[in-house]
Amino acid sequence: MSRKKSKLGVFGRYVFLVIVGIVTLLPLVWLFFATFKTNTEIFGSNSLLPSHFSFDSYIKGWQGSGQFTYGRFLLNSFLLTVPTVLFTIVSAISVGYGFARFNFRGKKVLKILLISTLMLPNAILIVPRYILFTELGWNNTYLTFYIPALLGCYPFFTYQMMQYFRGLPKELDEAARIDGCNSFSLLTKILLPLCKPAVCAVGLLQFIWIWNDYFNVNIYINSVSKYPVALGLRMSLDSQAAIDWSPILAMSLTAIIPCVVLFFAGQRYFVEGIASTGIKD
Amino acid sequence: MKKKILSVLCMCAMLFSLTACGAGSDEGSENSGSDDEITLRFSWWGGDSRHQATLDVIELYESKHPGIKIEAEYGGADGYKDKRMTEMAGKNAPDIMQIDAPWLYEMQTQFDAFADLSQFEDVLDMSGFDEDFVNSHCALDGTIYGLPTGINGTYMLMNTAILDAAGIDSAQEWTWDSLLEDGAKVHASDPEAYFLNLDQHSLTYHVLRPYIKQLTGEQFMNDDYTIGFTEEQLAEGLTYIKQLFDEGVMEPASESFMYIDAFYDNPIWVNNKVGADIDWTSSLSARMAGFADTAAVTKVPQMENAKDTGILVRPAQIMCISNTSEHQKEAAEFIDFFLNDEEAISILKLERSVPATEAARQQLTESGDLDEIVNSAVNLALENAGATENAISQDMQLENILTDAVENVGYGTASPEEIAKETYGLLEMKLEELKTK
């Protein structure tokens, strides 16, 4: 009796999950099919499937508008994102480690400062940052992303790493020190291998955020030759002109692929990292 | 001790990476700023075809003027204004900018952003432009800061196939009353079709505003920060909008208001189930693409004894030169080429609406590039244009209050009189706030 009941429960759970899964995936599926549709089909009909399949919109979309193809925009996105992510990881680890394991004068104040920058909305920082970058001559270069990442200007990740470090038992440090580790080799040899999930989570999240960022790149990057995908996609979206949607949707789908691949590749660590940063004993 | 060493090492690493990267960027800027070549930055927003045409003109200009390089900074309309404002605050704006005419006041007063164009008269020929037009839209206190790329006017676009099917005479002199009376026939004869398709923004801007202006004949908002109409007149305008929905002239608000700023994405528009819309000429060719053979234009509906036509004419965009530019004269030369040169005009065609100079219109008419309907829509607007709006009438915050009122009428949350009363109070409050700023 009880077995039957639990089977039914499992069935019910699966039905529920399948429904939720469909609801979550539907926009993506719609996006995929919409890349084959004409404007009239997109707006004028409710059918999910297009009337015919052809890859014209992908070819047309890839050519982009004006001087550059999406090959350039995608390459730019990688040039922008990959170093920024690496720098973020380096700064988040070193600053997080410092806050979690060392005692120094002013630690409390600095920690409060770190948290308060976390609360500061990005929009407020735009103009002062822009003026600073202009003075330094960094505008229209990816330095506007690299340097803040290197200097720990993404406090969310620093905080995340700090919490993770704090969750690791201090006994490990003591044992390592007895075996002759200094602070640096303690970090690289003992703590970092244990931090793999958190580091992956930082990397993945930052990759997706920078890859999809529109506002900051729009402000700091001027030359079309340096546009990442996010800017490239909006290039032909004029408020007044008629927009041919299918090439844009086709390129949107293409732009999602790196993020999706990365997410599935690192998914195990990603979920683990997010879930365990809050735990402390 | 070890801690200190580590921290010193970290500092060194960071400093090193800073200087290394800094050196890299310096090289880059040296290359672009060499003496024999002048680089001008030129920014605009638009769609694919405008980008391509503009890039072609730039290429042509560069081939004719060796030593001048024009760096194109183009993109979609989204975020364009934010970016330019940030650049102006950082004194790093492009040398040549395409901006929207209503931004001029804000940008010039806040950032002193633009150069006076009259000082370049020897290289920039302004004789082809209508003086009143330039003075009222591209100038502040008599100083000209920009030149219009094209003319934009309001008009009503009709799909005669829909009107004929419902037995409506499309050639009539349209009044608000006849629009209400005849408009109802479309939905009555075909339950899927409606006479008028607009979203809440265009309904406010192209119906409520002209309606009230025709009642009053005054500026919408007065220069002394008072309202240019009475509460009763606002109630009358809102009642008219309520009737549009009640009589089935427009699709119910719950459907049509979903397509904010994009009523041409509404399925009834895409499927050619709409009789008319009222909008700017700049987007005319795109909007009539689905029914080009049966498209017709007429002026914005008028009421009997209208005191002002309420029809607006303004530049499509304006071209400005940055006040912080080091090569203003070269920038002026480029603008002259961009707006006056025959070859440039033949490439740009109608990408920035119907050109503002008579010579360019003539040229495009002869070459057959000036579409008959677009031209007549612009002429209709020009011939019947009402008073030019003052700056305060174009304030977006006031416009949003009115849009809210129109939404409330559309959704039927209260009677038009009640909504008018509340809205009038909100407008007065906002004006008071703007005045003290």
XYZ file of C-alpha atoms in Angstrom:
718
model
C 0.000 0.000 0.000
C 2.616 2.459 1.067
C 4.783 1.518 -1.917
C 1.939 2.212 -4.284
C 1.373 5.547 -2.648
C 5.015 6.540 -2.930
C 5.038 5.514 -6.605
C 2.098 7.777 -7.168
C 3.926 10.524 -5.308
C 6.955 10.092 -7.529
C 4.751 10.207 -10.603
C 3.086 13.375 -9.360
C 6.429 14.951 -8.680
C 7.661 14.152 -12.165
C 4.538 15.569 -13.767
C 5.009 18.736 -11.770
C 8.694 18.996 -12.699
C 7.995 18.369 -16.368
C 5.395 21.135 -16.406
C 7.740 23.581 -14.684
C 10.514 22.514 -17.047
C 8.364 23.208 -20.087
C 7.342 26.602 -18.762
C 10.969 27.558 -18.119
C 12.234 26.265 -21.422
C 9.424 27.618 -23.577
C 10.977 31.072 -24.170
C 14.193 29.421 -25.371
C 12.313 27.032 -27.611
C 10.258 29.918 -28.935
C 13.467 31.875 -29.592
C 14.876 28.927 -31.513
C 11.855 28.579 -33.773
C 11.421 32.336 -34.155
C 14.823 32.528 -35.839
C 13.227 30.826 -38.833
C 10.170 33.052 -38.960
C 9.418 36.242 -40.825
C 8.231 39.337 -38.960
C 4.654 38.673 -40.006
C 4.864 35.175 -38.589
C 6.455 36.328 -35.327
C 3.860 38.962 -34.537
C 0.881 37.776 -36.521
C 0.552 34.124 -35.639
C 0.487 32.100 -32.455
C 1.953 28.960 -33.947
C 5.198 27.827 -32.361
C 6.571 26.106 -35.437
C 7.709 28.209 -38.390
C 6.175 27.636 -41.801
C 9.528 26.582 -43.229
C 13.094 26.062 -42.030
C 16.002 27.877 -43.615
C 19.272 29.147 -42.243
C 19.137 32.426 -44.158
C 18.587 34.445 -41.016
C 21.745 32.969 -39.476
C 23.783 33.833 -42.556
C 22.285 37.298 -42.786
C 22.635 37.880 -39.069
C 26.247 36.734 -38.970
C 27.179 39.361 -41.548
C 26.017 42.018 -39.122
C 25.217 45.561 -40.120
C 27.826 47.960 -41.344
C 31.490 47.103 -41.135
C 31.860 44.052 -38.930
C 30.570 40.504 -38.752
C 29.491 38.693 -35.633
C 32.800 36.827 -35.736
C 34.397 40.064 -34.630
C 31.770 40.790 -31.977
C 32.060 37.286 -30.519
C 35.835 37.510 -30.471
C 35.555 40.898 -28.759
C 33.215 39.418 -26.188
C 35.797 36.747 -25.370
C 38.617 39.306 -25.256
C 36.552 41.345 -22.852
C 35.122 38.568 -20.729
C 37.884 35.999 -20.261
C 40.579 38.302 -18.776
C 37.961 40.104 -16.686
C 36.828 36.794 -15.243
C 40.400 35.673 -14.508
C 41.232 38.986 -12.844
C 38.045 38.820 -10.804
C 38.951 35.338 -9.581
C 42.477 36.444 -8.609
C 41.288 39.531 -6.744
C 38.335 37.795 -5.098
C 40.560 34.985 -3.821
C 43.330 37.234 -2.496
C 41.051 39.770 -0.834
C 38.634 37.144 0.447
C 41.540 35.139 1.889
C 42.898 38.222 3.586
C 39.632 39.071 5.269
C 38.898 35.506 6.289
C 42.236 34.434 7.711
C 44.257 37.469 8.816
C 43.881 39.939 11.598
C 45.109 43.407 10.885
C 44.398 46.911 12.015
C 41.296 48.449 10.451
C 39.916 45.096 9.323
C 36.451 45.851 10.633
C 36.267 49.232 8.931
C 37.549 47.846 5.675
C 35.050 45.011 5.816
C 32.217 47.463 6.347
C 33.531 49.480 3.417
C 33.561 46.354 1.262
C 30.000 45.482 2.187
C 28.846 49.041 1.625
C 30.274 49.106 -1.889
C 28.260 45.958 -2.424
C 25.139 47.976 -1.623
C 26.082 50.847 -3.937
C 24.080 50.751 -7.178
C 26.207 50.600 -10.292
C 24.372 53.504 -11.938
C 25.730 55.920 -9.339
C 29.319 54.974 -10.128
C 29.048 55.423 -13.875
C 29.780 59.140 -14.205
C 32.655 59.390 -11.673
C 34.186 56.256 -13.130
C 33.779 57.573 -16.651
C 35.517 60.834 -15.751
C 38.321 58.943 -13.990
C 38.811 56.635 -16.962
C 38.841 59.601 -19.338
C 41.586 61.232 -17.263
C 43.551 57.998 -17.371
C 42.936 57.618 -21.100
C 41.351 54.208 -20.692
C 38.027 54.864 -22.340
C 37.245 52.803 -25.385
C 39.584 50.054 -24.137
C 38.817 46.913 -22.185
C 41.001 48.253 -19.375
C 37.801 49.826 -18.065
C 36.792 46.250 -17.182
C 40.147 44.594 -16.532
C 41.461 47.035 -13.927
C 38.343 47.209 -11.722
C 38.272 43.405 -11.803
C 41.937 43.258 -10.797
C 41.395 45.724 -7.970
C 38.461 43.845 -6.507
C 35.719 46.200 -7.675
C 33.256 43.329 -7.816
C 32.628 43.099 -4.065
C 29.947 40.473 -4.503
C 32.569 37.900 -5.449
C 35.047 39.016 -2.807
C 32.304 38.560 -0.264
C 31.408 35.169 -1.648
C 35.016 33.958 -1.472
C 35.440 35.411 1.997
C 32.423 33.476 3.266
C 33.682 30.297 1.690
C 37.118 30.638 3.257
C 35.523 31.224 6.625
C 33.620 27.975 6.232
C 36.824 25.955 5.917
C 38.020 24.636 9.319
C 40.920 26.554 10.828
C 42.420 23.232 11.970
C 43.529 22.689 8.390
C 45.621 25.864 8.544
C 47.223 24.804 11.784
C 48.093 21.363 10.429
C 49.541 22.907 7.274
C 51.635 25.363 9.231
C 53.083 22.576 11.341
C 54.036 20.859 8.108
C 55.909 24.019 7.073
C 53.477 25.925 4.854
C 53.659 29.705 4.747
C 50.533 31.810 4.143
C 50.885 31.661 0.379
C 51.501 27.945 0.032
C 48.708 27.368 2.545
C 46.391 29.169 0.147
C 47.589 27.480 -3.015
C 48.201 23.976 -1.722
C 45.538 23.488 0.943
C 42.701 25.982 0.709
C 42.319 26.570 -3.018
C 41.785 22.892 -3.909
C 38.994 22.904 -1.346
C 37.583 26.113 -2.827
C 37.141 24.731 -6.312
C 33.328 24.952 -6.239
C 33.357 28.554 -5.022
C 35.968 29.592 -7.581
C 33.943 27.958 -10.340
C 30.829 29.761 -9.155
C 32.647 33.102 -9.183
C 34.019 32.432 -12.650
C 30.725 31.285 -14.099
C 28.629 34.071 -12.644
C 31.100 36.743 -13.650
C 31.374 35.261 -17.139
C 27.621 35.382 -17.624
C 27.311 38.880 -16.150
C 30.083 40.408 -18.205
C 29.047 38.551 -21.328
C 25.494 39.862 -21.040
C 26.350 43.320 -19.714
C 24.922 46.076 -21.849
C 24.953 49.262 -19.798
C 28.663 49.392 -18.934
C 29.987 48.409 -22.342
C 27.595 50.869 -23.925
C 29.066 53.664 -21.834
C 32.765 52.761 -21.979
C 33.226 51.296 -25.457
C 32.907 53.656 -28.433
C 34.425 52.008 -31.480
C 32.233 49.570 -33.339
C 35.403 47.512 -33.939
C 35.516 46.862 -30.178
C 31.815 46.136 -29.667
C 31.028 42.912 -27.831
C 28.010 40.836 -28.791
C 25.657 42.618 -26.400
C 26.195 45.913 -28.239
C 26.281 44.252 -31.636
C 22.847 42.766 -31.078
C 21.243 46.125 -30.403
C 22.989 47.859 -33.275
C 20.095 47.604 -35.639
C 17.345 48.261 -33.106
C 16.142 51.700 -34.033
C 12.968 52.917 -32.409
C 11.561 54.156 -35.684
C 12.743 51.770 -38.352
C 11.121 48.474 -39.132
C 13.294 45.788 -37.603
C 13.928 42.500 -39.301
C 13.794 40.349 -36.190
C 14.836 36.887 -37.332
C 18.571 37.652 -37.957
C 18.753 39.416 -34.589
C 17.068 36.495 -32.844
C 19.361 34.070 -34.658
C 22.389 35.966 -33.372
C 20.885 36.200 -29.880
C 20.684 32.431 -29.865
C 24.283 32.180 -31.068
C 25.377 34.569 -28.325
C 23.742 32.424 -25.652
C 25.639 29.284 -26.667
C 28.992 30.047 -24.930
C 27.192 30.779 -21.670
C 25.103 27.629 -21.897
C 28.105 25.449 -22.731
C 30.074 26.908 -19.862
C 27.201 26.506 -17.459
C 26.638 22.860 -18.258
C 30.360 22.166 -18.135
C 30.693 23.712 -14.682
C 27.165 23.151 -13.430
C 28.125 20.648 -10.736
C 30.581 23.035 -9.129
C 28.357 26.002 -9.709
C 25.412 24.710 -7.703
C 27.689 23.330 -5.003
C 29.553 26.627 -4.716
C 26.459 28.748 -4.355
C 24.839 26.374 -1.894
C 27.759 26.039 0.486
C 29.051 29.606 0.732
C 26.542 30.394 3.438
C 27.491 27.511 5.716
C 29.693 28.209 8.693
C 30.385 26.142 11.719
C 57.021 39.046 8.767
C 55.851 36.587 6.173
C 52.547 38.376 5.980
C 54.301 41.603 5.183
C 56.352 40.011 2.442
C 53.198 38.603 0.924
C 51.423 41.927 0.983
C 54.408 43.687 -0.563
C 54.525 41.040 -3.269
C 50.837 41.471 -3.987
C 51.238 45.227 -4.240
C 54.151 44.820 -6.613
C 52.199 42.416 -8.790
C 49.287 44.804 -9.021
C 51.418 47.836 -9.723
C 53.272 45.932 -12.379
C 50.098 44.841 -14.099
C 48.799 48.410 -13.915
C 51.826 49.915 -15.581
C 51.992 47.136 -18.131
C 48.434 47.670 -19.215
C 48.765 51.450 -19.078
C 51.729 51.353 -21.418
C 49.739 49.312 -23.878
C 46.932 51.816 -24.073
C 49.283 54.766 -24.509
C 50.693 53.263 -27.654
C 47.205 52.896 -28.999
C 46.260 56.515 -28.507
C 49.493 57.755 -30.007
C 48.746 55.979 -33.229
C 45.318 57.520 -33.617
C 46.469 61.007 -32.694
C 49.313 61.445 -35.178
C 49.833 64.893 -36.655
C 49.209 64.353 -40.358
C 45.838 62.685 -39.889
C 42.839 64.226 -38.164
C 40.385 61.817 -36.617
C 36.798 62.924 -36.168
C 34.381 60.884 -34.097
C 30.850 60.789 -35.455
C 28.029 59.135 -33.537
C 24.491 58.319 -34.569
C 21.740 55.832 -33.826
C 19.630 53.986 -36.325
C 18.792 50.722 -38.020
C 20.776 48.595 -40.458
C 20.038 50.538 -43.622
C 20.833 53.889 -42.026
C 24.127 52.505 -40.737
C 25.116 51.254 -44.175
C 24.178 54.466 -46.002
C 25.967 56.623 -43.452
C 29.095 54.467 -43.602
C 29.063 54.784 -47.394
C 28.948 58.572 -47.143
C 31.822 58.517 -44.650
C 33.873 56.389 -47.018
C 33.164 58.779 -49.860
C 34.154 61.750 -47.725
C 37.403 60.113 -46.627
C 38.318 59.352 -50.230
C 37.788 63.003 -51.116
C 39.579 64.383 -48.065
C 42.770 62.444 -47.464
C 44.140 63.235 -44.040
C 40.744 63.096 -42.405
C 39.576 59.914 -40.795
C 36.053 59.594 -39.505
C 35.519 57.115 -36.739
C 31.949 55.918 -36.831
C 30.279 55.221 -33.491
C 26.859 53.854 -34.232
C 24.330 51.637 -32.562
C 20.693 51.216 -31.680
C 18.533 53.918 -30.142
C 18.594 52.141 -26.784
C 20.950 53.841 -24.321
C 22.162 56.352 -26.911
C 21.148 59.395 -24.899
C 22.604 57.988 -21.648
C 25.917 57.406 -23.332
C 26.122 60.866 -24.880
C 25.173 62.506 -21.566
C 27.882 60.552 -19.744
C 30.413 61.574 -22.376
C 29.372 65.205 -22.123
C 29.809 65.075 -18.356
C 33.279 63.619 -18.963
C 34.036 66.218 -21.685
C 34.743 63.410 -24.087
C 31.794 63.633 -26.491
C 32.237 62.746 -30.188
C 33.130 65.648 -32.498
C 29.979 65.194 -34.552
C 26.733 64.016 -32.981
C 23.297 63.181 -34.222
C 20.874 64.112 -31.454
C 17.128 64.391 -31.098
C 15.920 67.991 -31.180
C 14.172 67.959 -27.764
C 17.475 66.964 -26.068
C 19.170 70.161 -27.196
C 17.911 72.323 -24.356
C 18.810 69.826 -21.628
C 22.268 69.018 -22.981
C 23.227 72.599 -23.712
C 22.108 74.059 -20.391
C 23.529 71.203 -18.348
C 26.849 70.571 -20.070
C 27.377 73.485 -22.477
C 27.718 70.613 -24.921
C 27.556 72.138 -28.398
C 29.441 74.629 -30.518
C 27.783 77.688 -32.084
C 27.478 76.779 -35.764
C 27.248 80.322 -37.122
C 30.999 80.798 -36.570
C 31.659 78.244 -39.331
C 29.540 79.957 -41.952
C 32.430 80.082 -44.416
C 32.577 76.268 -44.583
C 29.063 75.282 -43.521
C 26.373 76.409 -45.934
C 23.104 76.980 -44.079
C 21.325 78.901 -46.844
C 19.310 75.883 -48.004
C 17.561 75.459 -44.663
C 14.364 77.206 -43.701
C 15.454 79.890 -41.268
C 12.374 79.782 -39.038
C 12.563 76.024 -38.875
C 16.212 76.063 -37.809
C 15.662 78.892 -35.339
C 12.722 77.280 -33.633
C 14.146 73.753 -33.329
C 17.934 73.833 -33.524
C 18.707 77.056 -31.687
C 18.565 78.370 -28.141
C 18.307 82.095 -27.490
C 19.139 82.803 -31.115
C 22.327 80.724 -31.191
C 22.250 77.904 -33.721
C 23.672 74.669 -32.321
C 22.530 72.183 -34.915
C 21.153 71.570 -38.382
C 18.155 69.362 -39.170
C 18.855 66.091 -40.968
C 15.296 65.897 -42.159
C 11.733 67.007 -41.599
C 9.368 65.072 -39.431
C 5.675 65.868 -39.253
C 2.446 64.391 -37.911
C -0.280 63.072 -40.208
C -2.816 60.272 -40.400
C -1.963 57.138 -42.383
C -4.872 55.122 -43.774
C -5.246 51.696 -45.311
C -7.943 52.400 -47.930
C -8.644 48.700 -48.414
C -10.010 48.498 -44.864
C -11.910 51.759 -45.188
C -13.457 50.783 -48.530
C -14.522 47.425 -47.158
C -16.417 49.215 -44.391
C -17.886 51.726 -46.841
C -16.005 54.745 -45.520
C -14.976 57.659 -47.713
C -11.239 57.983 -47.116
C -10.924 61.195 -49.145
C -13.138 63.202 -46.802
C -11.921 66.070 -44.628
C -11.448 64.155 -41.416
C -12.784 65.640 -38.207
C -12.696 64.096 -34.756
C -16.466 63.577 -35.018
C -16.320 61.855 -38.394
C -13.461 59.714 -37.119
C -15.674 58.571 -34.259
C -18.712 58.014 -36.462
C -17.054 56.359 -39.466
C -14.410 54.644 -37.377
C -17.014 52.557 -35.606
C -18.084 51.019 -38.930
C -14.804 49.132 -39.359
C -15.224 47.038 -36.237
C -18.938 46.679 -36.920
C -18.361 45.165 -40.359
C -15.367 43.001 -39.390
C -15.143 42.007 -35.702
C -11.400 41.412 -36.005
C -10.640 44.828 -37.474
C -10.439 48.270 -35.920
C -10.235 51.723 -37.434
C -7.478 53.212 -35.290
C -4.440 51.465 -33.821
C -2.299 53.354 -31.312
C -0.589 52.609 -28.018
C -0.963 54.757 -24.888
C 1.978 57.019 -25.768
C 0.892 57.789 -29.298
C -2.734 58.075 -28.189
C -1.669 60.782 -25.744
C 0.701 62.496 -28.125
C -1.248 62.279 -31.376
C -4.867 62.411 -30.212
C -5.185 64.025 -26.783
C -2.641 66.784 -27.395
C -3.851 67.956 -30.824
C -7.453 67.675 -29.604
C -6.789 69.992 -26.673
C -4.640 72.358 -28.734
C -7.388 72.695 -31.288
C -9.720 73.621 -28.420
C -7.429 76.233 -26.908
C -5.161 77.507 -29.657
C -2.543 78.071 -26.949
C 0.746 76.437 -26.071
C 0.154 73.140 -24.298
C 2.097 74.416 -21.284
C 2.871 78.089 -20.839
C 6.379 79.462 -20.446
C 5.513 80.708 -16.953
C 4.953 77.099 -15.833
C 1.171 77.165 -15.909
C -1.104 74.795 -17.777
C -2.308 75.975 -21.197
C -5.771 74.430 -20.876
C -8.543 74.095 -18.302
C -9.601 71.033 -16.389
C -12.845 70.960 -18.379
C -10.947 70.923 -21.649
C -8.804 68.044 -20.424
C -11.979 66.206 -19.396
C -13.396 66.795 -22.867
C -10.282 65.327 -24.494
C -10.323 62.309 -22.190
C -14.044 61.795 -22.820
C -13.292 61.690 -26.521
C -10.676 58.995 -25.926
C -13.160 57.018 -23.844
C -15.591 57.201 -26.764
C -12.921 55.832 -29.112
C -12.844 52.690 -26.989
C -16.573 52.564 -26.250
C -17.579 52.846 -29.900
C -15.070 50.200 -30.988
C -12.997 52.656 -33.027
C -9.955 51.306 -31.193
C -9.100 47.842 -29.975
C -9.760 47.540 -26.197
C -6.958 48.999 -24.105
C -6.188 45.637 -22.525
C -4.963 44.510 -25.951
C -3.675 47.638 -27.651
C -1.802 49.059 -24.632
C 0.408 45.992 -24.532
C 2.378 47.308 -27.509
C 3.993 50.331 -25.889
C 5.927 52.376 -28.425
C 5.469 49.565 -30.913
C 1.831 49.554 -31.994
C 2.984 48.358 -35.408
C 3.935 45.054 -33.715
C 0.302 44.571 -32.706
C -1.032 41.490 -34.561
C -3.987 43.464 -35.922
C -1.510 45.841 -37.574
C 0.758 43.074 -38.866
C -2.227 41.209 -40.289
C -3.579 44.356 -41.999
C -6.696 44.602 -39.884
C -6.321 48.293 -39.108
C -7.708 51.320 -40.912
C -5.448 54.095 -39.708
C -2.821 55.416 -37.333
C -1.465 58.843 -36.457
C 2.290 59.212 -36.143
C 5.486 60.908 -37.342
C 6.487 60.777 -41.007
C 9.954 59.419 -40.211
C 8.600 55.914 -39.697
C 5.991 56.116 -42.473
C 7.647 53.911 -45.094
C 8.320 51.195 -42.536
C 4.773 51.216 -41.208
C 3.001 51.150 -44.550
C 5.204 48.326 -45.888
C 2.422 45.777 -45.369
C -0.147 47.666 -47.459
C 1.862 50.000 -49.682
C -0.616 49.698 -52.563
C -3.613 50.878 -50.597
C -1.898 53.410 -48.317
C -3.104 56.998 -48.246
C -2.280 59.953 -46.036
C -4.329 62.834 -44.729
C -3.787 65.503 -42.138
C -4.402 64.977 -38.449
C -8.200 65.203 -37.847
C -9.476 68.693 -37.080
C -12.451 69.909 -35.097
C -14.788 72.591 -36.367
C -13.491 76.062 -35.575
C -10.146 74.693 -34.459
C -8.011 77.480 -33.029
C -4.775 75.730 -33.943
C -4.261 72.689 -36.178
C -2.226 70.933 -33.486
C -0.091 69.471 -36.274
C 3.559 69.278 -35.352
C 6.612 69.653 -37.549
C 10.103 69.178 -36.241
C 13.537 67.978 -37.344
C 13.933 64.217 -37.648
C 17.245 64.582 -35.853
C 19.790 67.366 -35.684
C 23.514 67.328 -36.341
C 25.672 69.066 -33.752
C 29.345 69.704 -33.108
C 30.795 69.071 -29.678
C 31.968 72.124 -27.799
C 34.980 70.189 -26.528
C 36.050 69.036 -29.997
C 39.539 70.052 -31.092
C 38.623 69.969 -34.770
C 35.366 71.885 -34.910
C 36.084 73.418 -38.295
C 36.743 70.040 -39.901
C 33.584 68.740 -38.244
C 31.621 71.636 -39.762
C 33.062 70.820 -43.190
C 31.861 67.245 -42.813
C 28.352 68.314 -41.790
C 28.238 70.593 -44.811
C 29.123 67.639 -47.036
C 26.698 65.354 -45.225
C 23.673 67.621 -45.646
C 24.404 69.609 -48.806
C 26.503 67.511 -51.173
C 24.566 65.948 -54.054
C 26.414 62.651 -53.906
C 25.865 62.379 -50.164
C 22.163 63.137 -50.589
C 21.811 60.492 -53.280
C 23.356 57.907 -50.924
C 21.474 58.901 -47.777
C 18.113 59.273 -49.534
C 15.364 59.128 -46.882
C 17.408 57.383 -44.184
C 16.937 60.402 -41.928
C 13.442 61.291 -43.105
C 12.667 63.742 -45.909
C 15.657 66.122 -46.246
C 15.238 69.577 -44.785
C 16.661 71.501 -47.739
C 14.534 72.312 -50.762
C 17.465 71.442 -53.076
C 17.783 67.945 -51.636
C 14.030 67.316 -51.893
C 14.131 68.489 -55.499
C 17.043 66.188 -56.252
C 15.406 63.147 -54.692
C 12.091 63.827 -56.423
C 13.881 63.941 -59.778
C 15.748 60.726 -59.093
C 12.496 59.077 -58.003
C 13.760 58.308 -54.513
C 11.277 60.555 -52.775
C 8.235 58.401 -52.355
C 5.023 60.137 -53.427
C 3.178 59.287 -50.209
C 6.031 60.254 -47.907
C 6.440 63.528 -49.723
C 2.751 64.352 -49.548
C 2.648 63.471 -45.850
C 5.508 65.864 -45.162
C 3.922 68.573 -47.298
C 0.570 68.112 -45.551
C 2.278 68.585 -42.216
C 4.323 71.569 -43.412
C 1.328 73.332 -44.983
C -0.945 72.837 -41.998
C 1.607 73.040 -39.207
C 0.353 74.514 -35.968
C 2.338 76.639 -33.562
C 5.821 75.376 -32.702
C 5.925 73.903 -29.235
C 7.888 75.590 -26.490
C 10.352 73.629 -24.375
C 8.109 73.078 -21.355
C 5.358 71.553 -23.496
C 7.806 68.834 -24.499
C 8.730 67.866 -20.952
C 8.682 64.094 -20.591
C 7.514 64.036 -16.966
C 4.390 66.019 -17.813
C 3.833 63.760 -20.794
C 4.040 60.701 -18.533
C 1.356 62.118 -16.245
C -0.928 62.540 -19.244
C -0.102 59.028 -20.464
C -1.148 57.690 -17.076
C -4.436 59.536 -17.455
C -4.993 58.022 -20.891
C -4.215 54.569 -19.506
C -6.736 55.074 -16.722
C -9.359 56.120 -19.248
C -8.531 53.121 -21.421
C -8.809 50.697 -18.529
C -11.914 52.507 -17.262
C -10.705 52.923 -13.681
C -12.773 56.087 -13.197
C -14.863 58.543 -15.175
C -12.988 60.942 -17.509
C -14.038 63.875 -15.302
C -12.563 62.304 -12.189
C -9.377 61.374 -14.003
C -9.109 64.887 -15.448
C -9.445 66.380 -11.983
C -6.727 64.192 -10.527
C -4.423 64.629 -13.534
C -4.821 68.387 -13.498
C -3.691 68.468 -9.885
C -0.696 66.260 -10.668
C 0.314 68.482 -13.595
C 0.142 71.584 -11.396
C 2.285 69.897 -8.771
C 4.891 68.775 -11.287
C 5.015 72.233 -12.907
C 5.560 73.786 -9.496
C 8.423 71.360 -8.951
C 9.955 72.099 -12.357
C 9.639 75.825 -11.780
C 11.637 75.790 -8.549
C 14.383 73.681 -10.063
